[in-house]
Short mmCIF file of C-alpha atoms and ligand atoms in Angstrom, two decimals:
data_model
loop_
_atom_site.label_atom_id
_atom_site.label_comp_id
_atom_site.label_asym_id
_atom_site.label_seq_id
_atom_site.Cartn_x
_atom_site.Cartn_y
_atom_site.Cartn_z
CA UNK A 194 -3.10 101.93 6.39
CA UNK A 195 -0.59 102.83 9.00
CA UNK A 196 0.75 105.56 6.77
CA UNK A 197 -2.79 106.86 6.38
CA UNK A 198 -3.19 106.95 10.17
CA UNK A 199 0.12 108.73 10.60
CA UNK A 200 -0.87 111.17 7.95
CA UNK A 201 -4.15 111.79 9.76
CA UNK A 202 -2.44 112.29 13.12
CA UNK A 203 0.02 114.73 11.57
CA UNK A 204 -2.85 116.59 10.01
CA UNK A 205 -4.59 116.92 13.38
CA UNK A 206 -1.40 118.20 15.05
CA UNK A 207 -0.98 120.76 12.37
CA UNK A 208 -4.53 121.86 12.82
CA UNK A 209 -4.09 122.06 16.59
CA UNK A 210 -1.01 124.20 16.26
CA UNK A 211 -2.78 126.33 13.76
CA UNK A 212 -5.81 126.87 16.11
CA UNK A 213 -3.64 127.80 19.08
CA UNK A 214 -1.77 130.23 17.01
CA UNK A 215 -5.09 131.78 15.77
CA UNK A 216 -6.89 132.06 19.11
CA UNK A 217 -3.91 132.79 21.35
CA UNK A 218 -5.40 130.78 24.27
CA UNK A 219 -7.73 127.86 24.71
CA UNK A 220 -9.89 127.00 27.68
CA UNK A 221 -9.81 123.41 28.96
CA UNK A 222 -13.39 122.72 27.93
CA UNK A 223 -13.64 119.39 25.97
CA UNK A 224 -16.27 118.32 23.55
CA UNK A 225 -16.84 115.14 25.43
CA UNK A 226 -20.23 116.35 26.62
CA UNK A 227 -21.58 116.34 23.09
CA UNK A 228 -19.70 113.29 21.95
CA UNK A 229 -20.54 110.89 24.88
CA UNK A 230 -20.29 107.75 22.71
CA UNK A 231 -16.58 108.31 22.01
CA UNK A 232 -14.39 106.07 24.14
CA UNK A 233 -11.39 107.04 26.26
CA UNK A 234 -9.03 105.86 23.52
CA UNK A 235 -10.71 108.13 21.13
CA UNK A 236 -10.33 110.87 23.78
CA UNK A 237 -6.68 111.27 22.76
CA UNK A 238 -8.05 112.60 19.54
CA UNK A 239 -10.01 115.21 21.49
CA UNK A 240 -9.14 118.51 20.12
CA UNK A 241 -8.50 120.92 23.00
CA UNK A 242 -9.38 124.40 22.46
CA UNK A 243 -12.08 123.56 19.96
CA UNK A 244 -14.50 124.71 22.62
CA UNK A 245 -12.91 128.03 22.06
CA UNK A 246 -14.96 128.13 18.86
CA UNK A 247 -18.00 128.39 21.10
CA UNK A 248 -16.46 131.34 22.73
CA UNK A 249 -18.73 134.18 21.60
CA UNK A 250 -15.82 136.56 22.13
CA UNK A 251 -13.79 134.93 19.44
CA UNK A 252 -13.45 136.81 16.20
CA UNK A 253 -13.33 133.60 14.22
CA UNK A 254 -16.76 132.31 15.23
CA UNK A 255 -17.95 131.96 11.57
CA UNK A 256 -15.13 129.79 10.35
CA UNK A 257 -14.99 127.41 13.35
CA UNK A 258 -18.12 125.28 12.63
CA UNK A 259 -16.81 124.27 9.19
CA UNK A 260 -13.40 123.27 10.47
CA UNK A 261 -15.03 121.46 13.34
CA UNK A 262 -17.23 119.54 10.99
CA UNK A 263 -14.26 118.70 8.84
CA UNK A 264 -12.27 117.68 11.86
CA UNK A 265 -15.13 115.55 13.04
CA UNK A 266 -15.30 113.99 9.65
CA UNK A 267 -11.54 113.42 9.69
CA UNK A 268 -11.76 112.02 13.20
CA UNK A 269 -14.52 109.69 12.20
CA UNK A 270 -12.51 108.59 9.21
CA UNK A 271 -9.50 108.09 11.45
CA UNK A 272 -11.55 106.05 13.89
CA UNK A 273 -12.97 104.07 11.05
CA UNK A 274 -9.50 103.50 9.61
CA UNK A 275 -8.20 102.69 13.05
CA UNK A 276 -10.90 100.09 13.52
CA UNK A 277 -10.24 98.71 10.04
CA UNK A 278 -6.51 98.64 10.80
CA UNK A 279 -7.16 96.82 14.03
CA UNK A 280 -9.39 94.34 12.24
CA UNK A 281 -6.74 93.94 9.59
CA UNK A 282 -4.09 93.49 12.28
CA UNK A 283 -6.25 90.89 13.96
CA UNK A 284 -6.74 89.16 10.65
CA UNK A 285 -3.00 89.36 10.00
CA UNK A 286 -2.23 87.85 13.40
CA UNK A 287 -4.65 85.02 12.72
CA UNK A 288 -3.20 84.55 9.29
CA UNK A 289 0.32 84.52 10.69
CA UNK A 290 -0.74 81.99 13.31
CA UNK A 291 -2.23 79.92 10.55
CA UNK A 292 0.89 80.36 8.49
CA UNK A 293 3.04 79.30 11.45
CA UNK A 294 0.78 76.34 12.05
CA UNK A 295 0.88 75.50 8.36
CA UNK A 296 4.68 75.81 8.33
CA UNK A 297 5.02 73.55 11.33
CA UNK A 298 2.58 71.18 9.66
CA UNK A 299 4.70 71.39 6.52
CA UNK A 300 7.79 70.55 8.52
CA UNK A 301 6.01 67.57 9.97
CA UNK A 302 4.81 66.56 6.53
CA UNK A 303 8.31 67.02 5.11
CA UNK A 304 9.73 64.86 7.87
CA UNK A 305 7.08 62.27 7.16
CA UNK A 306 7.68 62.58 3.46
CA UNK A 307 11.41 62.04 3.92
CA UNK A 308 10.69 59.11 6.19
CA UNK A 309 8.27 57.78 3.56
CA UNK A 310 10.93 58.23 0.89
CA UNK A 311 13.28 56.18 3.01
CA UNK A 312 10.60 53.60 3.42
CA UNK A 313 10.06 53.60 -0.36
CA UNK A 314 13.81 53.21 -0.94
CA UNK A 315 13.89 50.36 1.57
CA UNK A 316 10.91 48.77 -0.15
CA UNK A 317 12.61 49.16 -3.55
CA UNK A 318 15.71 47.43 -2.16
CA UNK A 319 13.52 44.71 -0.73
CA UNK A 320 11.68 44.47 -4.07
CA UNK A 321 14.99 43.83 -5.85
CA UNK A 322 15.85 41.14 -3.32
CA UNK A 323 12.37 39.65 -3.62
CA UNK A 324 12.59 39.81 -7.42
CA UNK A 325 15.82 37.84 -7.31
CA UNK A 326 14.29 35.34 -4.93
CA UNK A 327 11.16 35.18 -7.09
CA UNK A 328 13.20 34.38 -10.21
CA UNK A 329 15.15 31.80 -8.21
CA UNK A 330 11.87 30.33 -7.03
CA UNK A 331 10.52 30.29 -10.58
CA UNK A 332 13.57 28.37 -11.73
CA UNK A 333 13.08 25.96 -8.88
CA UNK A 334 9.41 25.59 -9.81
CA UNK A 335 10.43 24.84 -13.40
CA UNK A 336 12.91 22.26 -12.14
CA UNK A 337 10.29 20.75 -9.85
CA UNK A 338 7.84 20.60 -12.76
CA UNK A 339 10.45 18.73 -14.81
CA UNK A 340 11.11 16.39 -11.88
CA UNK A 341 7.36 16.00 -11.45
CA UNK A 342 6.93 15.00 -15.10
CA UNK A 343 9.71 12.42 -14.73
CA UNK A 344 8.17 11.11 -11.53
CA UNK A 345 4.72 11.04 -13.13
CA UNK A 346 6.08 8.97 -15.99
CA UNK A 347 7.71 6.60 -13.52
CA UNK A 348 4.52 6.44 -11.47
CA UNK A 349 2.55 5.69 -14.63
CA UNK A 350 4.99 2.92 -15.49
CA UNK A 351 4.70 1.61 -11.96
CA UNK A 352 0.92 1.82 -12.09
CA UNK A 353 0.86 -0.07 -15.34
CA UNK A 354 3.17 -2.65 -13.81
CA UNK A 355 0.86 -2.84 -10.81
CA UNK A 356 -2.13 -3.35 -13.11
CA UNK A 357 -0.23 -6.11 -14.92
CA UNK A 358 0.78 -7.65 -11.63
CA UNK A 359 -2.81 -7.48 -10.39
CA UNK A 360 -3.95 -9.25 -13.56
CA UNK A 361 -1.19 -11.81 -13.12
CA UNK A 362 -2.11 -12.12 -9.48
CA UNK A 363 -5.76 -12.74 -10.31
CA UNK A 364 -4.67 -15.33 -12.86
CA UNK A 365 -2.31 -16.91 -10.36
CA UNK A 366 -5.00 -16.83 -7.69
CA UNK A 367 -7.40 -18.60 -10.05
CA UNK A 368 -4.72 -21.13 -10.87
CA UNK A 369 -3.82 -21.50 -7.22
CA UNK A 370 -7.49 -22.00 -6.35
CA UNK A 371 -7.84 -24.58 -9.12
CA UNK A 372 -4.64 -26.21 -7.90
CA UNK A 373 -5.91 -26.21 -4.35
CA UNK A 374 -9.17 -27.78 -5.44
CA UNK A 375 -7.24 -30.35 -7.41
CA UNK A 376 -5.00 -30.85 -4.42
CA UNK A 377 -8.03 -31.36 -2.22
CA UNK A 378 -9.35 -33.97 -4.64
CA UNK A 379 -5.93 -35.57 -4.88
CA UNK A 380 -5.54 -35.47 -1.13
CA UNK A 381 -8.85 -37.17 -0.65
CA UNK A 382 -7.91 -39.72 -3.30
CA UNK A 383 -4.48 -40.05 -1.74
CA UNK A 384 -5.98 -40.58 1.66
CA UNK A 385 -8.40 -43.15 0.27
CA UNK A 386 -5.50 -44.75 -1.62
CA UNK A 387 -3.45 -44.82 1.52
CA UNK A 388 -6.37 -46.41 3.28
CA UNK A 389 -6.57 -48.98 0.51
CA UNK A 390 -2.81 -49.51 0.59
CA UNK A 391 -2.97 -49.99 4.33
CA UNK A 392 -5.87 -52.38 3.88
CA UNK A 393 -3.94 -54.25 1.22
CA UNK A 394 -0.89 -54.27 3.40
CA UNK A 395 -2.95 -55.65 6.24
CA UNK A 396 -4.57 -58.15 3.86
CA UNK A 397 -1.20 -59.08 2.51
CA UNK A 398 0.19 -59.44 5.99
CA UNK A 399 -2.84 -61.47 6.93
CA UNK A 400 -2.74 -63.51 3.71
CA UNK A 401 -1.33 -66.93 4.37
CA UNK A 402 2.05 -67.45 2.73
CA UNK A 403 2.00 -70.81 1.04
CA UNK A 404 4.77 -72.18 -1.21
CA UNK A 405 6.57 -75.50 -1.33
CA UNK A 406 9.14 -77.15 -3.51
CA UNK A 407 10.27 -80.68 -2.81
CA UNK A 408 12.36 -83.48 -4.40
CA UNK A 409 11.41 -87.15 -4.22
CA UNK A 410 14.55 -88.85 -2.89
CA UNK A 411 18.28 -89.25 -3.22
CA UNK A 412 17.80 -93.04 -3.00
CA UNK A 413 17.32 -93.75 -6.72
CA UNK A 414 14.49 -95.99 -7.94
CA UNK A 415 11.01 -96.03 -6.34
CA UNK A 416 8.60 -98.82 -7.33
CA UNK A 417 7.12 -100.58 -9.01
CA UNK A 418 4.72 -101.66 -6.23
CA UNK A 419 1.70 -103.93 -6.32
CA UNK A 420 -0.63 -101.16 -5.42
CA UNK A 421 -0.88 -97.43 -6.15
CA UNK A 422 1.07 -95.47 -3.57
CA UNK A 423 1.18 -91.81 -2.59
CA UNK A 424 4.62 -90.51 -3.43
CA UNK A 425 6.37 -88.98 -0.38
CA UNK A 426 8.72 -86.26 -1.62
CA UNK A 427 11.18 -86.23 1.24
CA UNK A 428 13.73 -83.60 0.08
CA UNK A 429 12.27 -80.26 1.14
CA UNK A 430 13.71 -77.29 -0.71
CA UNK A 431 11.06 -74.85 0.41
CA UNK A 432 8.01 -75.30 2.61
CA UNK A 433 6.64 -71.86 3.55
CA UNK A 434 3.48 -72.18 5.62
CA UNK A 435 4.21 -75.87 6.25
CA UNK A 436 1.15 -76.79 4.17
CA UNK A 437 3.02 -79.77 2.64
CA UNK A 438 3.85 -82.75 4.84
CA UNK A 439 7.03 -84.61 3.81
CA UNK A 440 5.99 -87.55 6.04
CA UNK A 441 2.62 -88.11 4.26
CA UNK A 442 3.42 -86.46 0.90
CA UNK A 443 0.12 -84.55 1.15
CA UNK A 444 -0.43 -80.80 0.64
CA UNK A 445 -3.37 -79.36 2.66
CA UNK A 446 -4.80 -75.97 1.59
CA UNK A 447 -4.74 -73.60 4.60
CA UNK A 448 -7.23 -71.14 2.98
CA UNK A 449 -9.66 -71.02 0.18
CA UNK A 450 -7.94 -69.82 -2.98
CA UNK A 451 -6.35 -70.38 -6.32
CA UNK A 452 -3.25 -72.61 -6.22
CA UNK A 453 -0.66 -73.49 -8.80
CA UNK A 454 0.88 -76.96 -8.91
CA UNK A 455 3.48 -78.64 -11.09
CA UNK A 456 5.62 -81.79 -11.13
CA UNK A 457 8.35 -83.58 -13.09
CA UNK A 458 8.72 -87.39 -13.05
CA UNK A 459 11.91 -89.01 -14.25
CA UNK A 460 13.27 -92.54 -14.62
CA UNK A 461 16.53 -93.97 -15.92
CA UNK A 462 15.46 -97.65 -16.29
CA UNK A 463 15.29 -99.38 -19.67
CA UNK A 464 12.08 -100.97 -20.99
CA UNK A 465 9.86 -99.86 -18.10
CA UNK A 466 6.79 -97.67 -17.41
CA UNK A 467 7.08 -94.47 -15.58
CA UNK A 468 4.12 -92.18 -14.62
CA UNK A 469 2.05 -90.60 -11.85
CA UNK A 470 -1.39 -89.05 -11.12
CA UNK A 471 -2.11 -85.72 -9.44
CA UNK A 472 -5.04 -85.93 -7.09
CA UNK A 473 -7.30 -83.23 -5.73
CA UNK A 474 -8.90 -84.85 -2.68
CA UNK A 475 -10.08 -88.19 -4.08
CA UNK A 476 -10.29 -86.91 -7.62
CA UNK A 477 -7.57 -87.67 -10.16
CA UNK A 478 -6.77 -84.51 -12.07
CA UNK A 479 -3.83 -85.65 -14.23
CA UNK A 480 -2.21 -88.76 -15.58
CA UNK A 481 1.29 -88.34 -16.95
CA UNK A 482 3.38 -91.30 -18.04
CA UNK A 483 6.02 -92.46 -20.50
CA UNK A 484 7.68 -95.72 -21.54
CA UNK A 485 11.43 -95.96 -21.25
CA UNK A 486 12.88 -97.75 -24.25
CA UNK A 487 16.25 -99.48 -24.58
CA UNK A 488 18.23 -96.30 -23.86
CA UNK A 489 16.28 -95.31 -20.70
CA UNK A 490 16.01 -91.74 -19.35
CA UNK A 491 12.42 -90.54 -19.65
CA UNK A 492 10.65 -87.64 -17.94
CA UNK A 493 7.16 -86.16 -17.84
CA UNK A 494 6.06 -82.77 -16.59
CA UNK A 495 2.78 -80.99 -16.16
CA UNK A 496 1.19 -78.10 -14.28
CA UNK A 497 -2.22 -76.70 -13.41
CA UNK A 498 -4.06 -74.11 -11.38
CA UNK A 499 -6.70 -75.39 -9.00
CA UNK A 500 -9.32 -73.61 -6.95
CA UNK A 501 -9.21 -75.15 -3.50
CA UNK A 502 -11.37 -74.91 -0.44
CA UNK A 503 -9.68 -74.65 2.92
CA UNK A 504 -8.63 -78.18 3.96
CA UNK A 505 -8.59 -79.62 0.41
CA UNK A 506 -5.65 -81.95 -0.24
CA UNK A 507 -3.31 -82.41 -3.22
CA UNK A 508 -0.94 -85.38 -3.67
CA UNK A 509 0.83 -87.52 -6.28
CA UNK A 510 0.02 -91.21 -6.75
CA UNK A 511 2.34 -93.74 -8.37
CA UNK A 512 0.40 -96.42 -10.24
CA UNK A 513 0.99 -99.97 -9.35
CA UNK A 514 3.53 -101.62 -11.68
CA UNK A 515 4.96 -98.18 -12.47
CA UNK A 516 8.30 -96.94 -11.30
CA UNK A 517 10.02 -93.53 -10.84
CA UNK A 518 13.53 -92.50 -9.91
CA UNK A 519 15.39 -89.58 -8.29
CA UNK A 520 18.90 -88.87 -7.06
CA UNK A 521 21.03 -86.02 -5.85
CA UNK A 522 20.48 -84.12 -9.16
CA UNK A 523 16.92 -83.49 -7.97
CA UNK A 524 15.23 -84.74 -11.23
CA UNK A 525 11.80 -85.64 -9.77
CA UNK A 526 10.13 -82.71 -8.10
CA UNK A 527 6.75 -81.51 -6.91
CA UNK A 528 5.92 -77.80 -6.37
CA UNK A 529 2.96 -75.62 -5.49
CA UNK A 530 1.95 -72.25 -4.11
CA UNK A 531 -1.05 -70.11 -3.32
CA UNK A 532 -1.73 -67.67 -6.17
CA UNK A 533 -4.30 -65.72 -4.15
CA UNK A 534 -6.95 -66.36 -1.60
CA UNK A 535 -10.59 -66.28 -2.69
C1 LIG B 99 0.26 9.40 -16.71
O1 LIG B 99 -1.03 8.87 -16.75
C2 LIG B 99 -2.05 9.87 -16.73
C3 LIG B 99 -3.40 9.13 -16.62
O2 LIG B 99 -3.45 7.99 -17.47
C4 LIG B 99 -1.93 10.74 -17.98
O3 LIG B 99 -2.92 11.73 -17.97
C5 LIG B 99 -0.57 11.36 -18.02
O4 LIG B 99 -0.39 12.06 -19.22
C6 LIG B 99 0.52 10.31 -17.91
N1 LIG B 99 1.80 10.94 -17.78
C7 LIG B 99 2.89 10.50 -18.41
C8 LIG B 99 4.12 11.25 -18.15
O5 LIG B 99 2.89 9.48 -19.13
C1 LIG B 100 -3.41 -95.87 -12.75
O1 LIG B 100 -4.07 -95.91 -11.54
C2 LIG B 100 -5.40 -95.39 -11.54
C3 LIG B 100 -5.94 -95.39 -10.15
O2 LIG B 100 -5.75 -96.54 -9.51
C4 LIG B 100 -6.21 -96.22 -12.45
O3 LIG B 100 -7.51 -95.77 -12.53
C5 LIG B 100 -5.60 -96.23 -13.85
O4 LIG B 100 -6.22 -97.11 -14.71
C6 LIG B 100 -4.14 -96.66 -13.80
N1 LIG B 100 -3.55 -96.50 -15.09
C7 LIG B 100 -2.89 -97.51 -15.69
C8 LIG B 100 -2.30 -97.20 -17.03
O5 LIG B 100 -2.72 -98.59 -15.14
C1 LIG B 101 19.75 -81.07 -4.86
O1 LIG B 101 19.24 -80.57 -3.69
C2 LIG B 101 20.11 -80.61 -2.58
C3 LIG B 101 19.37 -80.15 -1.34
O2 LIG B 101 18.89 -78.86 -1.50
C4 LIG B 101 21.35 -79.88 -2.85
O3 LIG B 101 22.24 -79.85 -1.81
C5 LIG B 101 22.02 -80.37 -4.10
O4 LIG B 101 23.15 -79.63 -4.46
C6 LIG B 101 21.05 -80.44 -5.24
N1 LIG B 101 21.72 -81.10 -6.35
C7 LIG B 101 22.11 -80.43 -7.47
C8 LIG B 101 22.82 -81.23 -8.50
O5 LIG B 101 21.90 -79.27 -7.61
#
């Protein structure tokens, strides 16, 4: 475009030179009066001396209009080109500004890209580290799973043991409860037994203690007398309760009860009668006797249990004309004791 403009300008110069040369002198009259719309800038393209074509004295008056028209045409073209060139220049400037902006943007983007690449590299490095840690973690998880399975098995075993223990416990509880109930029964029986024992103890303590054992005499032969006599056993071996009286020979029952009595009569005389009666109050209960032949040495024994009222008496009576003997061997004895009170 520029070259076209230059070409146009050169053409105009040539034409100007040519006109001056032709006419030999040009008046300073412009064409601006007829071309009022042309700006001052365009005024530089004013062709001086063209007015000379209007000069009626000029010999070239016939040619001038054509050249003028051509020149006008050329000028218009030049103006048009100039305007186009300016537009193009404007466009170019804008484009260059955009290019510059784009380049600076590109630089920014490149910088960001490079920074992003660094970030990506950093992330890749981190990824590798994380991958290693992940695989480590996975191994640990596997290990933990194994441990968990072992623990689960142990827990199951423990739970089973707990279930067994609970069963045992329930069983033991039932047995303990049964035992406790039994214990309660036994305790009550024990306490009642103890009460009874204590009662018995008290009874026993309260029970009169009655037992006697006596020998007749160390003096040898007793009797025969003309009447029946109560034998007075004077050698006291035992006389618990003092129910027997050695001075009277009479046993007096201190309480109501069952009593046991026994006696042995002995004699060493030849050809004589020996014997005695056991009396309960005034009632004869026993008659025991024997006849001593030529050798001598006879003995009789007997025993019985009697139920006595308190105050009842027991004694031995020697029949008249009967004899009995005793000495320090204690051969003739009388014994009795309370079996139990009634
Ligand atoms: C533990 O017991 C549970 C429930 O009974 C069962 O599902 C699991 O398989 C058992 N685990 C092992 C290790 O025995
Ligand atoms: C012994 O004495 C009793 C009482 O006195 C009498 O009843 C009995 O007949 C006597 N016995 C003999 C064999 O003399
Ligand atoms: C007979 O009894 C008395 C008095 O208790 C006693 O000292 C004596 O030794 C007894 N006689 C015999 C032979 O046992």
